[in-house]
Amino acid sequence: MVEVQTQVSLAEHTTLHIGGSAAEFVSVDTEGDLISALNCSIPILILGAGSNLLIADTGFAGRVIHIQTSGINLIDNQLNVAAGENWDEFVLWAVDNGFGFFAPLTGIPGTVGATPIQNVGAYGTEVSELIESVTVFDRLTKEKLILNNNQCRFGYRNSLFKQEPERFVVLQVQFKPVKVEQIEVKYEELAKKIGVNVSDLVDARRVLAAVREIRASKGMLLDPTDSDTYSVGSFFLNPRVSEDIKTELPSEVPAWQQQDGSWKISAAWLIANSGFVPGYRVGDASISSKHMLALCNRGKATAKEIMQLAQEVRSAVKSRFDIELEFEPTIL
């Protein structure tokens, strides 16, 4: 029997520290309790660490299920991790135990169960490259399923689970248990930080340390002493454009060609060249002083202020470059 609390403030359960109250709030630490908590007649919001979520000032008129399941197990040549495990703590464990491919994904806040939903990525690595399968509960058929990598329909910050949020609830993630001590450096900024060339092989622990230093310099590591820390990380996705549109942009715009021939454009550069500066504010909502993609809560920001700032940035980029930025977090 799960315990149901009422009128619980959600601000303290998100990294933005913004949001009203939940009509109902349930914390679960077993899969059985999670599945039981899903049995209700009001809207449901699945909550992990709240690191990619902007909740309305009016809150959520439904049941919030806070997943706190735990467990990291290497069974039958498969690395099984519970959805409620802290992602960054798991990455530190993985690299320390020889699973070096996880190193570029250090410092990302959130839970393990949230990573396949967003297909999180950083410094040339996406979590989908490391996933074997995902165990989910299908709310439509009321059964547990194991979906292989292809069935998860991974894309750039996208997946089946993001496309059908009302249907699938992530229970566990099965990662490829590939042990390596050295990994390829795929990202120029990271290569410069380490002092190597792109494509060089580097000890995974060295990569992990360098990534954490870069993220800290951008206010992208959770740190209560840092005024930029209360955010959802990158609020805007790097847009992907065609070759024709890319040729119309200034030659100095940072761009990376993708396998399908499209180009990924730096959203941070577009914002900085649309009239915005670090620290630009709307009330207590601001652009980070360290990273143009992050929108921060300077103390008492509201969801309304964050959205006003986000829309202002998006409108300016659209007016200047005719590119419409997409928001990365889930907005309720």
PDB file of N, CA and C in Angstrom, residues 7-91:
ATOM      1  N   GLN A   7      -0.990  18.063  -1.555  1.00  0.00           N
ATOM      2  CA  GLN A   7      -0.513  19.451  -1.611  1.00  0.00           C
ATOM      3  C   GLN A   7       0.958  19.569  -1.200  1.00  0.00           C
ATOM      4  N   VAL A   8       1.805  18.813  -1.892  1.00  0.00           N
ATOM      5  CA  VAL A   8       3.254  18.827  -1.645  1.00  0.00           C
ATOM      6  C   VAL A   8       3.918  19.788  -2.624  1.00  0.00           C
ATOM      7  N   SER A   9       4.727  20.720  -2.103  1.00  0.00           N
ATOM      8  CA  SER A   9       5.436  21.667  -2.963  1.00  0.00           C
ATOM      9  C   SER A   9       6.413  20.919  -3.864  1.00  0.00           C
ATOM     10  N   LEU A  10       6.394  21.243  -5.157  1.00  0.00           N
ATOM     11  CA  LEU A  10       7.282  20.572  -6.111  1.00  0.00           C
ATOM     12  C   LEU A  10       8.575  21.339  -6.352  1.00  0.00           C
ATOM     13  N   ALA A  11       8.635  22.598  -5.913  1.00  0.00           N
ATOM     14  CA  ALA A  11       9.829  23.405  -6.160  1.00  0.00           C
ATOM     15  C   ALA A  11      11.082  22.737  -5.601  1.00  0.00           C
ATOM     16  N   GLU A  12      10.963  22.161  -4.401  1.00  0.00           N
ATOM     17  CA  GLU A  12      12.128  21.533  -3.773  1.00  0.00           C
ATOM     18  C   GLU A  12      12.512  20.214  -4.441  1.00  0.00           C
ATOM     19  N   HIS A  13      11.685  19.739  -5.351  1.00  0.00           N
ATOM     20  CA  HIS A  13      11.965  18.481  -6.050  1.00  0.00           C
ATOM     21  C   HIS A  13      12.460  18.710  -7.480  1.00  0.00           C
ATOM     22  N   THR A  14      12.786  19.955  -7.831  1.00  0.00           N
ATOM     23  CA  THR A  14      13.334  20.254  -9.156  1.00  0.00           C
ATOM     24  C   THR A  14      14.616  21.062  -9.009  1.00  0.00           C
ATOM     25  N   THR A  15      15.509  20.943  -9.979  1.00  0.00           N
ATOM     26  CA  THR A  15      16.770  21.677  -9.914  1.00  0.00           C
ATOM     27  C   THR A  15      16.602  23.166 -10.189  1.00  0.00           C
ATOM     28  N   LEU A  16      15.472  23.567 -10.768  1.00  0.00           N
ATOM     29  CA  LEU A  16      15.178  24.992 -10.944  1.00  0.00           C
ATOM     30  C   LEU A  16      14.626  25.621  -9.665  1.00  0.00           C
ATOM     31  N   HIS A  17      14.178  24.795  -8.740  1.00  0.00           N
ATOM     32  CA  HIS A  17      13.541  25.273  -7.500  1.00  0.00           C
ATOM     33  C   HIS A  17      12.342  26.164  -7.817  1.00  0.00           C
ATOM     34  N   ILE A  18      11.545  25.722  -8.786  1.00  0.00           N
ATOM     35  CA  ILE A  18      10.365  26.456  -9.236  1.00  0.00           C
ATOM     36  C   ILE A  18       9.204  25.474  -9.353  1.00  0.00           C
ATOM     37  N   GLY A  19       8.008  25.947  -9.046  1.00  0.00           N
ATOM     38  CA  GLY A  19       6.817  25.124  -9.262  1.00  0.00           C
ATOM     39  C   GLY A  19       5.867  25.149  -8.086  1.00  0.00           C
ATOM     40  N   GLY A  20       4.583  25.009  -8.371  1.00  0.00           N
ATOM     41  CA  GLY A  20       3.568  24.962  -7.327  1.00  0.00           C
ATOM     42  C   GLY A  20       3.479  23.581  -6.697  1.00  0.00           C
ATOM     43  N   SER A  21       2.328  23.257  -6.146  1.00  0.00           N
ATOM     44  CA  SER A  21       2.155  22.006  -5.406  1.00  0.00           C
ATOM     45  C   SER A  21       1.504  20.918  -6.249  1.00  0.00           C
ATOM     46  N   ALA A  22       1.754  19.679  -5.849  1.00  0.00           N
ATOM     47  CA  ALA A  22       1.088  18.524  -6.459  1.00  0.00           C
ATOM     48  C   ALA A  22      -0.161  18.199  -5.657  1.00  0.00           C
ATOM     49  N   ALA A  23      -1.249  17.912  -6.355  1.00  0.00           N
ATOM     50  CA  ALA A  23      -2.474  17.507  -5.655  1.00  0.00           C
ATOM     51  C   ALA A  23      -2.217  16.250  -4.838  1.00  0.00           C
ATOM     52  N   GLU A  24      -1.493  15.288  -5.442  1.00  0.00           N
ATOM     53  CA  GLU A  24      -1.079  14.079  -4.739  1.00  0.00           C
ATOM     54  C   GLU A  24       0.398  13.820  -5.010  1.00  0.00           C
ATOM     55  N   PHE A  25       1.099  13.273  -4.024  1.00  0.00           N
ATOM     56  CA  PHE A  25       2.535  12.999  -4.150  1.00  0.00           C
ATOM     57  C   PHE A  25       2.820  11.650  -3.509  1.00  0.00           C
ATOM     58  N   VAL A  26       3.462  10.766  -4.296  1.00  0.00           N
ATOM     59  CA  VAL A  26       3.771   9.416  -3.824  1.00  0.00           C
ATOM     60  C   VAL A  26       5.245   9.122  -4.090  1.00  0.00           C
ATOM     61  N   SER A  27       5.983   8.711  -3.066  1.00  0.00           N
ATOM     62  CA  SER A  27       7.366   8.261  -3.239  1.00  0.00           C
ATOM     63  C   SER A  27       7.388   6.740  -3.256  1.00  0.00           C
ATOM     64  N   VAL A  28       8.090   6.164  -4.226  1.00  0.00           N
ATOM     65  CA  VAL A  28       8.148   4.703  -4.335  1.00  0.00           C
ATOM     66  C   VAL A  28       9.599   4.248  -4.415  1.00  0.00           C
ATOM     67  N   ASP A  29       9.913   3.147  -3.727  1.00  0.00           N
ATOM     68  CA  ASP A  29      11.277   2.624  -3.778  1.00  0.00           C
ATOM     69  C   ASP A  29      11.338   1.176  -4.249  1.00  0.00           C
ATOM     70  N   THR A  30      10.203   0.641  -4.710  1.00  0.00           N
ATOM     71  CA  THR A  30      10.185  -0.687  -5.322  1.00  0.00           C
ATOM     72  C   THR A  30       9.369  -0.629  -6.607  1.00  0.00           C
ATOM     73  N   GLU A  31       9.659  -1.546  -7.520  1.00  0.00           N
ATOM     74  CA  GLU A  31       8.888  -1.594  -8.763  1.00  0.00           C
ATOM     75  C   GLU A  31       7.422  -1.910  -8.484  1.00  0.00           C
ATOM     76  N   GLY A  32       7.187  -2.764  -7.501  1.00  0.00           N
ATOM     77  CA  GLY A  32       5.816  -3.118  -7.167  1.00  0.00           C
ATOM     78  C   GLY A  32       5.012  -1.910  -6.712  1.00  0.00           C
ATOM     79  N   ASP A  33       5.621  -1.092  -5.845  1.00  0.00           N
ATOM     80  CA  ASP A  33       4.936   0.114  -5.379  1.00  0.00           C
ATOM     81  C   ASP A  33       4.731   1.105  -6.518  1.00  0.00           C
ATOM     82  N   LEU A  34       5.708   1.181  -7.424  1.00  0.00           N
ATOM     83  CA  LEU A  34       5.581   2.077  -8.573  1.00  0.00           C
ATOM     84  C   LEU A  34       4.385   1.676  -9.434  1.00  0.00           C
ATOM     85  N   ILE A  35       4.295   0.397  -9.747  1.00  0.00           N
ATOM     86  CA  ILE A  35       3.188  -0.081 -10.586  1.00  0.00           C
ATOM     87  C   ILE A  35       1.853   0.119  -9.871  1.00  0.00           C
ATOM     88  N   SER A  36       1.851  -0.095  -8.559  1.00  0.00           N
ATOM     89  CA  SER A  36       0.629   0.117  -7.780  1.00  0.00           C
ATOM     90  C   SER A  36       0.218   1.588  -7.795  1.00  0.00           C
ATOM     91  N   ALA A  37       1.196   2.489  -7.688  1.00  0.00           N
ATOM     92  CA  ALA A  37       0.910   3.925  -7.654  1.00  0.00           C
ATOM     93  C   ALA A  37       0.343   4.430  -8.974  1.00  0.00           C
ATOM     94  N   LEU A  38       0.626   3.714 -10.055  1.00  0.00           N
ATOM     95  CA  LEU A  38       0.111   4.112 -11.369  1.00  0.00           C
ATOM     96  C   LEU A  38      -1.387   3.868 -11.506  1.00  0.00           C
ATOM     97  N   ASN A  39      -1.932   3.094 -10.579  1.00  0.00           N
ATOM     98  CA  ASN A  39      -3.354   2.744 -10.641  1.00  0.00           C
ATOM     99  C   ASN A  39      -4.197   3.845  -9.994  1.00  0.00           C
ATOM    100  N   CYS A  40      -4.474   4.888 -10.746  1.00  0.00           N
ATOM    101  CA  CYS A  40      -5.314   5.972 -10.241  1.00  0.00           C
ATOM    102  C   CYS A  40      -6.027   6.629 -11.416  1.00  0.00           C
ATOM    103  N   SER A  41      -7.028   7.432 -11.119  1.00  0.00           N
ATOM    104  CA  SER A  41      -7.878   7.997 -12.175  1.00  0.00           C
ATOM    105  C   SER A  41      -7.558   9.446 -12.506  1.00  0.00           C
ATOM    106  N   ILE A  42      -6.523  10.006 -11.883  1.00  0.00           N
ATOM    107  CA  ILE A  42      -6.154  11.399 -12.159  1.00  0.00           C
ATOM    108  C   ILE A  42      -4.849  11.436 -12.944  1.00  0.00           C
ATOM    109  N   PRO A  43      -4.509  12.577 -13.567  1.00  0.00           N
ATOM    110  CA  PRO A  43      -3.261  12.659 -14.343  1.00  0.00           C
ATOM    111  C   PRO A  43      -2.050  12.290 -13.496  1.00  0.00           C
ATOM    112  N   ILE A  44      -1.041  11.713 -14.160  1.00  0.00           N
ATOM    113  CA  ILE A  44       0.166  11.248 -13.470  1.00  0.00           C
ATOM    114  C   ILE A  44       1.398  11.933 -14.051  1.00  0.00           C
ATOM    115  N   LEU A  45       2.298  12.334 -13.164  1.00  0.00           N
ATOM    116  CA  LEU A  45       3.608  12.852 -13.555  1.00  0.00           C
ATOM    117  C   LEU A  45       4.670  11.989 -12.890  1.00  0.00           C
ATOM    118  N   ILE A  46       5.560  11.407 -13.703  1.00  0.00           N
ATOM    119  CA  ILE A  46       6.674  10.625 -13.177  1.00  0.00           C
ATOM    120  C   ILE A  46       7.839  11.572 -12.911  1.00  0.00           C
ATOM    121  N   LEU A  47       8.363  11.529 -11.691  1.00  0.00           N
ATOM    122  CA  LEU A  47       9.421  12.450 -11.280  1.00  0.00           C
ATOM    123  C   LEU A  47      10.653  11.684 -10.831  1.00  0.00           C
ATOM    124  N   GLY A  48      11.801  12.069 -11.379  1.00  0.00           N
ATOM    125  CA  GLY A  48      13.065  11.527 -10.912  1.00  0.00           C
ATOM    126  C   GLY A  48      13.741  12.575 -10.048  1.00  0.00           C
ATOM    127  N   ALA A  49      14.792  13.211 -10.609  1.00  0.00           N
ATOM    128  CA  ALA A  49      15.487  14.270  -9.879  1.00  0.00           C
ATOM    129  C   ALA A  49      14.966  15.654 -10.244  1.00  0.00           C
ATOM    130  N   GLY A  50      14.023  15.725 -11.185  1.00  0.00           N
ATOM    131  CA  GLY A  50      13.465  17.022 -11.564  1.00  0.00           C
ATOM    132  C   GLY A  50      14.472  17.932 -12.235  1.00  0.00           C
ATOM    133  N   SER A  51      15.437  17.345 -12.935  1.00  0.00           N
ATOM    134  CA  SER A  51      16.527  18.134 -13.515  1.00  0.00           C
ATOM    135  C   SER A  51      16.256  18.592 -14.939  1.00  0.00           C
ATOM    136  N   ASN A  52      15.158  18.147 -15.526  1.00  0.00           N
ATOM    137  CA  ASN A  52      14.828  18.549 -16.898  1.00  0.00           C
ATOM    138  C   ASN A  52      13.350  18.925 -16.977  1.00  0.00           C
ATOM    139  N   LEU A  53      12.910  19.670 -15.957  1.00  0.00           N
ATOM    140  CA  LEU A  53      11.482  19.885 -15.768  1.00  0.00           C
ATOM    141  C   LEU A  53      11.200  21.302 -15.283  1.00  0.00           C
ATOM    142  N   LEU A  54      10.275  21.973 -15.957  1.00  0.00           N
ATOM    143  CA  LEU A  54       9.769  23.273 -15.505  1.00  0.00           C
ATOM    144  C   LEU A  54       8.292  23.100 -15.167  1.00  0.00           C
ATOM    145  N   ILE A  55       7.972  23.232 -13.891  1.00  0.00           N
ATOM    146  CA  ILE A  55       6.603  23.038 -13.411  1.00  0.00           C
ATOM    147  C   ILE A  55       5.923  24.392 -13.251  1.00  0.00           C
ATOM    148  N   ALA A  56       4.681  24.469 -13.661  1.00  0.00           N
ATOM    149  CA  ALA A  56       3.919  25.715 -13.602  1.00  0.00           C
ATOM    150  C   ALA A  56       3.797  26.228 -12.169  1.00  0.00           C
ATOM    151  N   ASP A  57       3.639  27.532 -12.048  1.00  0.00           N
ATOM    152  CA  ASP A  57       3.473  28.144 -10.731  1.00  0.00           C
ATOM    153  C   ASP A  57       2.212  27.638 -10.038  1.00  0.00           C
ATOM    154  N   THR A  58       1.249  27.187 -10.820  1.00  0.00           N
ATOM    155  CA  THR A  58       0.003  26.653 -10.255  1.00  0.00           C
ATOM    156  C   THR A  58       0.137  25.197  -9.826  1.00  0.00           C
ATOM    157  N   GLY A  59       1.296  24.576 -10.122  1.00  0.00           N
ATOM    158  CA  GLY A  59       1.531  23.205  -9.705  1.00  0.00           C
ATOM    159  C   GLY A  59       0.978  22.177 -10.674  1.00  0.00           C
ATOM    160  N   PHE A  60       0.714  20.975 -10.155  1.00  0.00           N
ATOM    161  CA  PHE A  60       0.248  19.860 -10.978  1.00  0.00           C
ATOM    162  C   PHE A  60      -1.012  19.273 -10.358  1.00  0.00           C
ATOM    163  N   ALA A  61      -2.114  19.332 -11.094  1.00  0.00           N
ATOM    164  CA  ALA A  61      -3.413  18.866 -10.585  1.00  0.00           C
ATOM    165  C   ALA A  61      -3.584  17.377 -10.823  1.00  0.00           C
ATOM    166  N   GLY A  62      -2.687  16.597 -10.261  1.00  0.00           N
ATOM    167  CA  GLY A  62      -2.726  15.157 -10.430  1.00  0.00           C
ATOM    168  C   GLY A  62      -1.810  14.501  -9.423  1.00  0.00           C
ATOM    169  N   ARG A  63      -1.381  13.268  -9.727  1.00  0.00           N
ATOM    170  CA  ARG A  63      -0.494  12.506  -8.845  1.00  0.00           C
ATOM    171  C   ARG A  63       0.934  12.541  -9.374  1.00  0.00           C
ATOM    172  N   VAL A  64       1.855  12.992  -8.547  1.00  0.00           N
ATOM    173  CA  VAL A  64       3.279  12.938  -8.865  1.00  0.00           C
ATOM    174  C   VAL A  64       3.862  11.689  -8.214  1.00  0.00           C
ATOM    175  N   ILE A  65       4.510  10.852  -9.023  1.00  0.00           N
ATOM    176  CA  ILE A  65       5.144   9.637  -8.505  1.00  0.00           C
ATOM    177  C   ILE A  65       6.652   9.833  -8.544  1.00  0.00           C
ATOM    178  N   HIS A  66       7.235   9.921  -7.360  1.00  0.00           N
ATOM    179  CA  HIS A  66       8.673  10.163  -7.221  1.00  0.00           C
ATOM    180  C   HIS A  66       9.397   8.819  -7.151  1.00  0.00           C
ATOM    181  N   ILE A  67      10.142   8.497  -8.201  1.00  0.00           N
ATOM    182  CA  ILE A  67      10.805   7.192  -8.290  1.00  0.00           C
ATOM    183  C   ILE A  67      12.132   7.215  -7.542  1.00  0.00           C
ATOM    184  N   GLN A  68      12.261   6.331  -6.545  1.00  0.00           N
ATOM    185  CA  GLN A  68      13.485   6.242  -5.747  1.00  0.00           C
ATOM    186  C   GLN A  68      13.981   4.799  -5.652  1.00  0.00           C
ATOM    187  N   THR A  69      13.711   4.019  -6.695  1.00  0.00           N
ATOM    188  CA  THR A  69      14.206   2.645  -6.730  1.00  0.00           C
ATOM    189  C   THR A  69      15.725   2.645  -6.845  1.00  0.00           C
ATOM    190  N   SER A  70      16.354   1.564  -6.402  1.00  0.00           N
ATOM    191  CA  SER A  70      17.819   1.511  -6.418  1.00  0.00           C
ATOM    192  C   SER A  70      18.305   0.115  -6.775  1.00  0.00           C
ATOM    193  N   GLY A  71      19.556   0.065  -7.215  1.00  0.00           N
ATOM    194  CA  GLY A  71      20.172  -1.214  -7.539  1.00  0.00           C
ATOM    195  C   GLY A  71      21.021  -1.158  -8.792  1.00  0.00           C
ATOM    196  N   ILE A  72      22.276  -1.600  -8.673  1.00  0.00           N
ATOM    197  CA  ILE A  72      23.191  -1.739  -9.807  1.00  0.00           C
ATOM    198  C   ILE A  72      23.691  -3.176  -9.786  1.00  0.00           C
ATOM    199  N   ASN A  73      23.368  -3.934 -10.825  1.00  0.00           N
ATOM    200  CA  ASN A  73      23.702  -5.355 -10.832  1.00  0.00           C
ATOM    201  C   ASN A  73      24.266  -5.780 -12.178  1.00  0.00           C
ATOM    202  N   LEU A  74      25.363  -6.534 -12.134  1.00  0.00           N
ATOM    203  CA  LEU A  74      25.949  -7.121 -13.338  1.00  0.00           C
ATOM    204  C   LEU A  74      25.534  -8.584 -13.372  1.00  0.00           C
ATOM    205  N   ILE A  75      24.535  -8.899 -14.206  1.00  0.00           N
ATOM    206  CA  ILE A  75      23.953 -10.240 -14.253  1.00  0.00           C
ATOM    207  C   ILE A  75      23.894 -10.723 -15.699  1.00  0.00           C
ATOM    208  N   ASP A  76      24.370 -11.950 -15.930  1.00  0.00           N
ATOM    209  CA  ASP A  76      24.298 -12.559 -17.262  1.00  0.00           C
ATOM    210  C   ASP A  76      24.856 -11.628 -18.342  1.00  0.00           C
ATOM    211  N   ASN A  77      26.029 -11.087 -18.067  1.00  0.00           N
ATOM    212  CA  ASN A  77      26.711 -10.206 -19.024  1.00  0.00           C
ATOM    213  C   ASN A  77      25.860  -8.984 -19.387  1.00  0.00           C
ATOM    214  N   GLN A  78      25.089  -8.505 -18.399  1.00  0.00           N
ATOM    215  CA  GLN A  78      24.266  -7.318 -18.601  1.00  0.00           C
ATOM    216  C   GLN A  78      24.344  -6.443 -17.356  1.00  0.00           C
ATOM    217  N   LEU A  79      24.487  -5.147 -17.572  1.00  0.00           N
ATOM    218  CA  LEU A  79      24.573  -4.189 -16.478  1.00  0.00           C
ATOM    219  C   LEU A  79      23.186  -3.595 -16.252  1.00  0.00           C
ATOM    220  N   ASN A  80      22.482  -4.098 -15.236  1.00  0.00           N
ATOM    221  CA  ASN A  80      21.109  -3.666 -14.947  1.00  0.00           C
ATOM    222  C   ASN A  80      21.115  -2.589 -13.871  1.00  0.00           C
ATOM    223  N   VAL A  81      20.472  -1.462 -14.167  1.00  0.00           N
ATOM    224  CA  VAL A  81      20.461  -0.345 -13.219  1.00  0.00           C
ATOM    225  C   VAL A  81      19.026   0.133 -13.020  1.00  0.00           C
ATOM    226  N   ALA A  82      18.629   0.288 -11.768  1.00  0.00           N
ATOM    227  CA  ALA A  82      17.275   0.732 -11.442  1.00  0.00           C
ATOM    228  C   ALA A  82      17.061   2.179 -11.866  1.00  0.00           C
ATOM    229  N   ALA A  83      15.822   2.494 -12.233  1.00  0.00           N
ATOM    230  CA  ALA A  83      15.491   3.819 -12.756  1.00  0.00           C
ATOM    231  C   ALA A  83      15.756   4.934 -11.754  1.00  0.00           C
ATOM    232  N   GLY A  84      15.627   4.646 -10.456  1.00  0.00           N
ATOM    233  CA  GLY A  84      15.782   5.696  -9.456  1.00  0.00           C
ATOM    234  C   GLY A  84      17.203   5.992  -9.040  1.00  0.00           C
ATOM    235  N   GLU A  85      18.176   5.232  -9.554  1.00  0.00           N
ATOM    236  CA  GLU A  85      19.576   5.501  -9.213  1.00  0.00           C
ATOM    237  C   GLU A  85      20.004   6.882  -9.722  1.00  0.00           C
ATOM    238  N   ASN A  86      20.810   7.575  -8.917  1.00  0.00           N
ATOM    239  CA  ASN A  86      21.363   8.862  -9.331  1.00  0.00           C
ATOM    240  C   ASN A  86      22.312   8.651 -10.505  1.00  0.00           C
ATOM    241  N   TRP A  87      22.081   9.373 -11.605  1.00  0.00           N
ATOM    242  CA  TRP A  87      22.863   9.157 -12.817  1.00  0.00           C
ATOM    243  C   TRP A  87      24.344   9.450 -12.618  1.00  0.00           C
ATOM    244  N   ASP A  88      24.673  10.586 -12.040  1.00  0.00           N
ATOM    245  CA  ASP A  88      26.079  10.956 -11.922  1.00  0.00           C
ATOM    246  C   ASP A  88      26.822  10.009 -10.993  1.00  0.00           C
ATOM    247  N   GLU A  89      26.178   9.592  -9.915  1.00  0.00           N
ATOM    248  CA  GLU A  89      26.817   8.622  -9.025  1.00  0.00           C
ATOM    249  C   GLU A  89      27.047   7.299  -9.750  1.00  0.00           C
ATOM    250  N   PHE A  90      26.104   6.910 -10.596  1.00  0.00           N
ATOM    251  CA  PHE A  90      26.283   5.682 -11.376  1.00  0.00           C
ATOM    252  C   PHE A  90      27.450   5.821 -12.347  1.00  0.00           C
ATOM    253  N   VAL A  91      27.566   6.966 -13.023  1.00  0.00           N
ATOM    254  CA  VAL A  91      28.672   7.171 -13.965  1.00  0.00           C
ATOM    255  C   VAL A  91      30.014   7.083 -13.241  1.00  0.00           C
TER     256      VAL A  91
END
